[in-house]
Amino acid sequence: MTPRGTDASAGADPVSGRTREALRAAHLYYMQDLTMEAIAQELRTSRSSVSRLLSHARASGLVEISIHSPLDLPSRIEQDVLARFGIAAHVVPVPDHATDVDRLDRVALSAARILGRFVDSNQTIGVAWGSTMSAMSRHLVPKATHNTEIVQLNGAGNGRTTGILYASELLRRFGDAFGARVQQFPVPAFFDDPATRRAFWRERSTRRLLELQAGMDVAIFGIGSPFAEVPSHVYQGGYLDRTDYDALSRDGVVGDVATVFYRADGSTDGIAMNERATGPDFAVLRRAPRRVCVVSGRAKIASLAGALAAGLITDLIVDEGTARALLES
Amino acid sequence: MTPRGTDASAGADPVSGRTREALRAAHLYYMQDLTMEAIAQELRTSRSSVSRLLSHARASGLVEISIHSPLDLPSRIEQDVLARFGIAAHVVPVPDHATDVDRLDRVALSAARILGRFVDSNQTIGVAWGSTMSAMSRHLVPKATHNTEIVQLNGAGNGRTTGILYASELLRRFGDAFGARVQQFPVPAFFDDPATRRAFWRERSTRRLLELQAGMDVAIFGIGSPFAEVPSHVYQGGYLDRTDYDALSRDGVVGDVATVFYRADGSTDGIAMNERATGPDFAVLRRAPRRVCVVSGRAKIASLAGALAAGLITDLIVDEGTARALLES
DNA sequence: AAGCCGACTGCACAAACGTGCAAAATGGGC
DNA sequence: GCCCATTTTGCACGTTTGTGCAGTCGGCTT
């Protein structure tokens, strides 16, 4: 009775039979513990295809894997960070001997996978750029949203390379992952002349973007550490010259968020470079109710502490060693 | 600086270093995509131990794997069941040629894994018994709850075997999985004499249990199908004799839920056996806001249809073939 | 119609994984 | 303090899974 009723109407279904098969494979694999071999038989395909189907199911968010600490033993470190700084921390375990490159990759990967918790429909999401954000962007797990908007926090152009392309690719990845519109910010990272910036800021197109930033629900950013041994993207990319460095040094700068510089106490007043920078004023940034910061590496501890002092962060994703060192500082 | 700070205080931590390690392994494996080999090095143990740690993490609910249909393509069948019967269906994919034993196992496994959605703190959970419930009980994924109570829906003793042990084992598994108290119902499945039952029902200890049943938040049960080729547990276990069968047949019975029998139209009035049965009256059962039924196999379609007619079910977990056949009936 | 391009498939191999077993470790009980 | 019962560990093996590659299919262009 009802022979091969399964795909009676399969031909009539134009949309993504792919997704449908991926879902079925996921059920069979994750809910029923069949082997891929067995699933291949049920789906009349090869084992390798099932493997790929399952990869697709994971990468596209059909399958979600989450980890719950039993509530009685939340990570000690996360508790301590909450107690001391009043923010939610997500500590990523990384062995102490890992290189900074390793650290960054692993934190970015973890961050990408939990980002879905922060993103939802009808939101405006501010996104910065840099090596951390770039690594994250390559591992985002898609999540369907409606009417969500990704807005670039700061310009990415410079005299030499077309940072624009780099940033737009990064933004595009975020947009794709969440089915969101993307608002680029096509300006250089730093203007040469503060006056040019002020002029630009009066342009209607710029003001529209600044208004979007002012209404952000979530901001996502890394942290720049100008004087660390492993310089952040901004400091390698030819965005700053010798003179700029000296100025930052004189002003007592310890880090930047979206190319806006700050001191160890979190203050920004009188830092000349900020007159030429394109990132949002911290007062604007702090209007976003959720401000997610992704950091890795001990080199960034001073910068991170400054950002905390400035009250820029509500949710911190950080590697274990850095979190521990932060608590000891 | 801070050399091997990792386990500086490990010795001072008496509680489940096991769970802590499992969590860490899970992070590394599921969030950071490390291989077990790499994790073994980080945890200073063998690869096999990591494999076991991860198994433990999954089986104990530290790691949760869930599958989301994109909202634009929920299973067609689930939609149809909702439209026709007004209940939420969870359809478990099973190939058409699977044996009924296979079907039952696979449905029970899937059911066990989604049961967590229905169970929460401060609830009273009614649990029946039978081959389906038994298979489920072996795969429950633990979930921490407080003040939750598991209450047995119907007696399990019979003249020959100590069904009591069997049922109590089943109940215990539910209790363990949810950290809940367990209320056994130490009576036979059927009394020999209706009068004995009535007497028993007046006992204080019995009344306490019946009150618990009356206040259930969730009921979980399979479906018995007395006249199907593959008889349910109740019908193999020596609970009924020839005379009983004939009586059921004469009364037009098509199935039972927790040893209470009903006809195709869902009615129970005048079915003699029910005078001697120990399961809850359907009026009582229907007071539970959530009533989860787990069924598999085409043989049970008539019984399932009857239970639906009786309005016993709010959430149905069922194999694909049976769901399809139900819709065609 | 031929041709090109990208996406998908199955094969074959290497890598990663699960599990029975014996040895080692742990932790009460006397 | 020692001993036995139980649990945990690492090894070795067989199984299961990921992936580069070459071949195929379908759609689109010229």
PDB file of N, CA and C (backbone and C1' of nucleotides) in Angstrom, chain D residues 6-24:
ATOM      1  P    DT D   6      31.188  -4.410  42.789  1.00  0.00           P
ATOM      2  O5'  DT D   6      31.644  -3.034  42.143  1.00  0.00           O
ATOM      3  C5'  DT D   6      31.663  -1.855  42.958  1.00  0.00           C
ATOM      4  C4'  DT D   6      32.391  -0.764  42.225  1.00  0.00           C
ATOM      5  C3'  DT D   6      31.983  -0.631  40.741  1.00  0.00           C
ATOM      6  O3'  DT D   6      31.405   0.651  40.561  1.00  0.00           O
ATOM      7  C1'  DT D   6      34.343  -0.526  41.015  1.00  0.00           C
ATOM      8  P    DT D   7      30.936   1.149  39.126  1.00  0.00           P
ATOM      9  O5'  DT D   7      32.168   2.096  38.723  1.00  0.00           O
ATOM     10  C5'  DT D   7      32.673   3.042  39.676  1.00  0.00           C
ATOM     11  C4'  DT D   7      33.928   3.681  39.122  1.00  0.00           C
ATOM     12  C3'  DT D   7      33.760   4.229  37.697  1.00  0.00           C
ATOM     13  O3'  DT D   7      34.132   5.591  37.732  1.00  0.00           O
ATOM     14  C1'  DT D   7      35.706   2.879  37.863  1.00  0.00           C
ATOM     15  P    DT D   8      34.095   6.491  36.409  1.00  0.00           P
ATOM     16  O5'  DT D   8      35.604   6.386  35.896  1.00  0.00           O
ATOM     17  C5'  DT D   8      36.644   6.814  36.754  1.00  0.00           C
ATOM     18  C4'  DT D   8      37.975   6.548  36.079  1.00  0.00           C
ATOM     19  C3'  DT D   8      38.071   7.131  34.663  1.00  0.00           C
ATOM     20  O3'  DT D   8      39.235   7.930  34.622  1.00  0.00           O
ATOM     21  C1'  DT D   8      38.774   4.894  34.688  1.00  0.00           C
ATOM     22  P    DT D   9      39.665   8.698  33.330  1.00  0.00           P
ATOM     23  O5'  DT D   9      40.752   7.721  32.719  1.00  0.00           O
ATOM     24  C5'  DT D   9      42.047   7.645  33.323  1.00  0.00           C
ATOM     25  C4'  DT D   9      42.869   6.625  32.582  1.00  0.00           C
ATOM     26  C3'  DT D   9      43.120   6.973  31.124  1.00  0.00           C
ATOM     27  O3'  DT D   9      44.448   7.456  31.011  1.00  0.00           O
ATOM     28  C1'  DT D   9      42.555   4.665  31.443  1.00  0.00           C
ATOM     29  P    DG D  10      44.922   8.179  29.705  1.00  0.00           P
ATOM     30  O5'  DG D  10      45.459   6.967  28.813  1.00  0.00           O
ATOM     31  C5'  DG D  10      46.507   6.166  29.330  1.00  0.00           C
ATOM     32  C4'  DG D  10      46.720   4.958  28.428  1.00  0.00           C
ATOM     33  C3'  DG D  10      46.959   5.280  26.958  1.00  0.00           C
ATOM     34  O3'  DG D  10      48.072   4.502  26.549  1.00  0.00           O
ATOM     35  C1'  DG D  10      45.180   3.748  27.170  1.00  0.00           C
ATOM     36  P    DC D  11      48.736   4.696  25.128  1.00  0.00           P
ATOM     37  O5'  DC D  11      48.417   3.301  24.413  1.00  0.00           O
ATOM     38  C5'  DC D  11      48.762   2.090  25.074  1.00  0.00           C
ATOM     39  C4'  DC D  11      48.082   0.926  24.367  1.00  0.00           C
ATOM     40  C3'  DC D  11      48.215   0.950  22.840  1.00  0.00           C
ATOM     41  O3'  DC D  11      48.744  -0.299  22.428  1.00  0.00           O
ATOM     42  C1'  DC D  11      45.965   0.581  23.490  1.00  0.00           C
ATOM     43  P    DA D  12      49.279  -0.535  20.949  1.00  0.00           P
ATOM     44  O5'  DA D  12      48.138  -1.454  20.305  1.00  0.00           O
ATOM     45  C5'  DA D  12      47.571  -2.520  21.059  1.00  0.00           C
ATOM     46  C4'  DA D  12      46.409  -3.103  20.253  1.00  0.00           C
ATOM     47  C3'  DA D  12      46.623  -3.061  18.745  1.00  0.00           C
ATOM     48  O3'  DA D  12      46.063  -4.238  18.186  1.00  0.00           O
ATOM     49  C1'  DA D  12      44.705  -1.818  19.301  1.00  0.00           C
ATOM     50  P    DC D  13      46.463  -4.693  16.676  1.00  0.00           P
ATOM     51  O5'  DC D  13      45.052  -4.819  15.958  1.00  0.00           O
ATOM     52  C5'  DC D  13      43.994  -5.501  16.622  1.00  0.00           C
ATOM     53  C4'  DC D  13      42.684  -4.848  16.264  1.00  0.00           C
ATOM     54  C3'  DC D  13      42.463  -4.654  14.760  1.00  0.00           C
ATOM     55  O3'  DC D  13      41.622  -5.702  14.296  1.00  0.00           O
ATOM     56  C1'  DC D  13      41.655  -2.806  16.088  1.00  0.00           C
ATOM     57  P    DG D  14      41.187  -5.820  12.759  1.00  0.00           P
ATOM     58  O5'  DG D  14      39.774  -5.094  12.728  1.00  0.00           O
ATOM     59  C5'  DG D  14      38.731  -5.518  13.611  1.00  0.00           C
ATOM     60  C4'  DG D  14      37.569  -4.561  13.490  1.00  0.00           C
ATOM     61  C3'  DG D  14      37.084  -4.366  12.049  1.00  0.00           C
ATOM     62  O3'  DG D  14      35.661  -4.314  12.058  1.00  0.00           O
ATOM     63  C1'  DG D  14      37.762  -2.281  12.942  1.00  0.00           C
ATOM     64  P    DT D  15      34.855  -4.057  10.678  1.00  0.00           P
ATOM     65  O5'  DT D  15      34.222  -2.619  10.926  1.00  0.00           O
ATOM     66  C5'  DT D  15      33.680  -2.321  12.208  1.00  0.00           C
ATOM     67  C4'  DT D  15      33.370  -0.853  12.272  1.00  0.00           C
ATOM     68  C3'  DT D  15      32.586  -0.329  11.068  1.00  0.00           C
ATOM     69  O3'  DT D  15      31.450   0.329  11.603  1.00  0.00           O
ATOM     70  C1'  DT D  15      34.466   1.057  11.515  1.00  0.00           C
ATOM     71  P    DT D  16      30.340   0.948  10.598  1.00  0.00           P
ATOM     72  O5'  DT D  16      30.742   2.492  10.606  1.00  0.00           O
ATOM     73  C5'  DT D  16      30.852   3.155  11.852  1.00  0.00           C
ATOM     74  C4'  DT D  16      31.381   4.548  11.617  1.00  0.00           C
ATOM     75  C3'  DT D  16      30.627   5.339  10.537  1.00  0.00           C
ATOM     76  O3'  DT D  16      30.248   6.561  11.133  1.00  0.00           O
ATOM     77  C1'  DT D  16      32.953   5.452  10.170  1.00  0.00           C
ATOM     78  P    DT D  17      29.427   7.620  10.316  1.00  0.00           P
ATOM     79  O5'  DT D  17      30.584   8.578   9.778  1.00  0.00           O
ATOM     80  C5'  DT D  17      31.301   9.355  10.725  1.00  0.00           C
ATOM     81  C4'  DT D  17      32.381  10.150  10.037  1.00  0.00           C
ATOM     82  C3'  DT D  17      31.898  11.115   8.946  1.00  0.00           C
ATOM     83  O3'  DT D  17      32.321  12.407   9.321  1.00  0.00           O
ATOM     84  C1'  DT D  17      33.768   9.883   8.206  1.00  0.00           C
ATOM     85  P    DG D  18      31.966  13.661   8.445  1.00  0.00           P
ATOM     86  O5'  DG D  18      33.342  13.916   7.674  1.00  0.00           O
ATOM     87  C5'  DG D  18      34.418  14.483   8.388  1.00  0.00           C
ATOM     88  C4'  DG D  18      35.597  14.775   7.468  1.00  0.00           C
ATOM     89  C3'  DG D  18      35.363  15.833   6.403  1.00  0.00           C
ATOM     90  O3'  DG D  18      36.554  16.604   6.355  1.00  0.00           O
ATOM     91  C1'  DG D  18      36.031  13.818   5.375  1.00  0.00           C
ATOM     92  P    DT D  19      36.719  17.816   5.362  1.00  0.00           P
ATOM     93  O5'  DT D  19      37.308  17.152   4.033  1.00  0.00           O
ATOM     94  C5'  DT D  19      38.637  16.676   4.036  1.00  0.00           C
ATOM     95  C4'  DT D  19      39.049  16.350   2.609  1.00  0.00           C
ATOM     96  C3'  DT D  19      38.580  17.344   1.535  1.00  0.00           C
ATOM     97  O3'  DT D  19      39.588  17.367   0.547  1.00  0.00           O
ATOM     98  C1'  DT D  19      37.836  15.245   0.964  1.00  0.00           C
ATOM     99  P    DG D  20      40.058  18.737  -0.107  1.00  0.00           P
ATOM    100  O5'  DG D  20      40.962  18.248  -1.339  1.00  0.00           O
ATOM    101  C5'  DG D  20      42.106  17.424  -1.085  1.00  0.00           C
ATOM    102  C4'  DG D  20      42.427  16.584  -2.313  1.00  0.00           C
ATOM    103  C3'  DG D  20      42.371  17.320  -3.645  1.00  0.00           C
ATOM    104  O3'  DG D  20      43.390  16.767  -4.496  1.00  0.00           O
ATOM    105  C1'  DG D  20      40.727  15.624  -3.641  1.00  0.00           C
ATOM    106  P    DC D  21      43.662  17.272  -5.956  1.00  0.00           P
ATOM    107  O5'  DC D  21      42.826  16.253  -6.859  1.00  0.00           O
ATOM    108  C5'  DC D  21      43.012  14.849  -6.705  1.00  0.00           C
ATOM    109  C4'  DC D  21      42.055  14.115  -7.625  1.00  0.00           C
ATOM    110  C3'  DC D  21      41.811  14.806  -8.981  1.00  0.00           C
ATOM    111  O3'  DC D  21      42.051  13.883 -10.030  1.00  0.00           O
ATOM    112  C1'  DC D  21      39.758  14.213  -7.970  1.00  0.00           C
ATOM    113  P    DA D  22      42.306  14.460 -11.518  1.00  0.00           P
ATOM    114  O5'  DA D  22      41.584  13.383 -12.429  1.00  0.00           O
ATOM    115  C5'  DA D  22      41.238  12.092 -11.914  1.00  0.00           C
ATOM    116  C4'  DA D  22      39.839  11.715 -12.382  1.00  0.00           C
ATOM    117  C3'  DA D  22      39.496  12.211 -13.791  1.00  0.00           C
ATOM    118  O3'  DA D  22      38.822  11.173 -14.477  1.00  0.00           O
ATOM    119  C1'  DA D  22      37.858  12.940 -12.277  1.00  0.00           C
ATOM    120  P    DG D  23      38.393  11.318 -16.024  1.00  0.00           P
ATOM    121  O5'  DG D  23      36.812  11.132 -15.962  1.00  0.00           O
ATOM    122  C5'  DG D  23      36.273  10.007 -15.264  1.00  0.00           C
ATOM    123  C4'  DG D  23      34.799  10.251 -15.030  1.00  0.00           C
ATOM    124  C3'  DG D  23      34.035  10.684 -16.294  1.00  0.00           C
ATOM    125  O3'  DG D  23      32.855   9.901 -16.416  1.00  0.00           O
ATOM    126  C1'  DG D  23      33.640  12.229 -14.545  1.00  0.00           C
ATOM    127  P    DT D  24      31.870  10.129 -17.657  1.00  0.00           P
ATOM    128  O5'  DT D  24      30.685  10.949 -16.975  1.00  0.00           O
ATOM    129  C5'  DT D  24      29.967  10.348 -15.894  1.00  0.00           C
ATOM    130  C4'  DT D  24      28.872  11.313 -15.464  1.00  0.00           C
ATOM    131  C3'  DT D  24      27.953  11.762 -16.608  1.00  0.00           C
ATOM    132  O3'  DT D  24      26.610  11.498 -16.211  1.00  0.00           O
ATOM    133  C1'  DT D  24      28.689  13.618 -15.356  1.00  0.00           C
TER     134       DT D  24
END
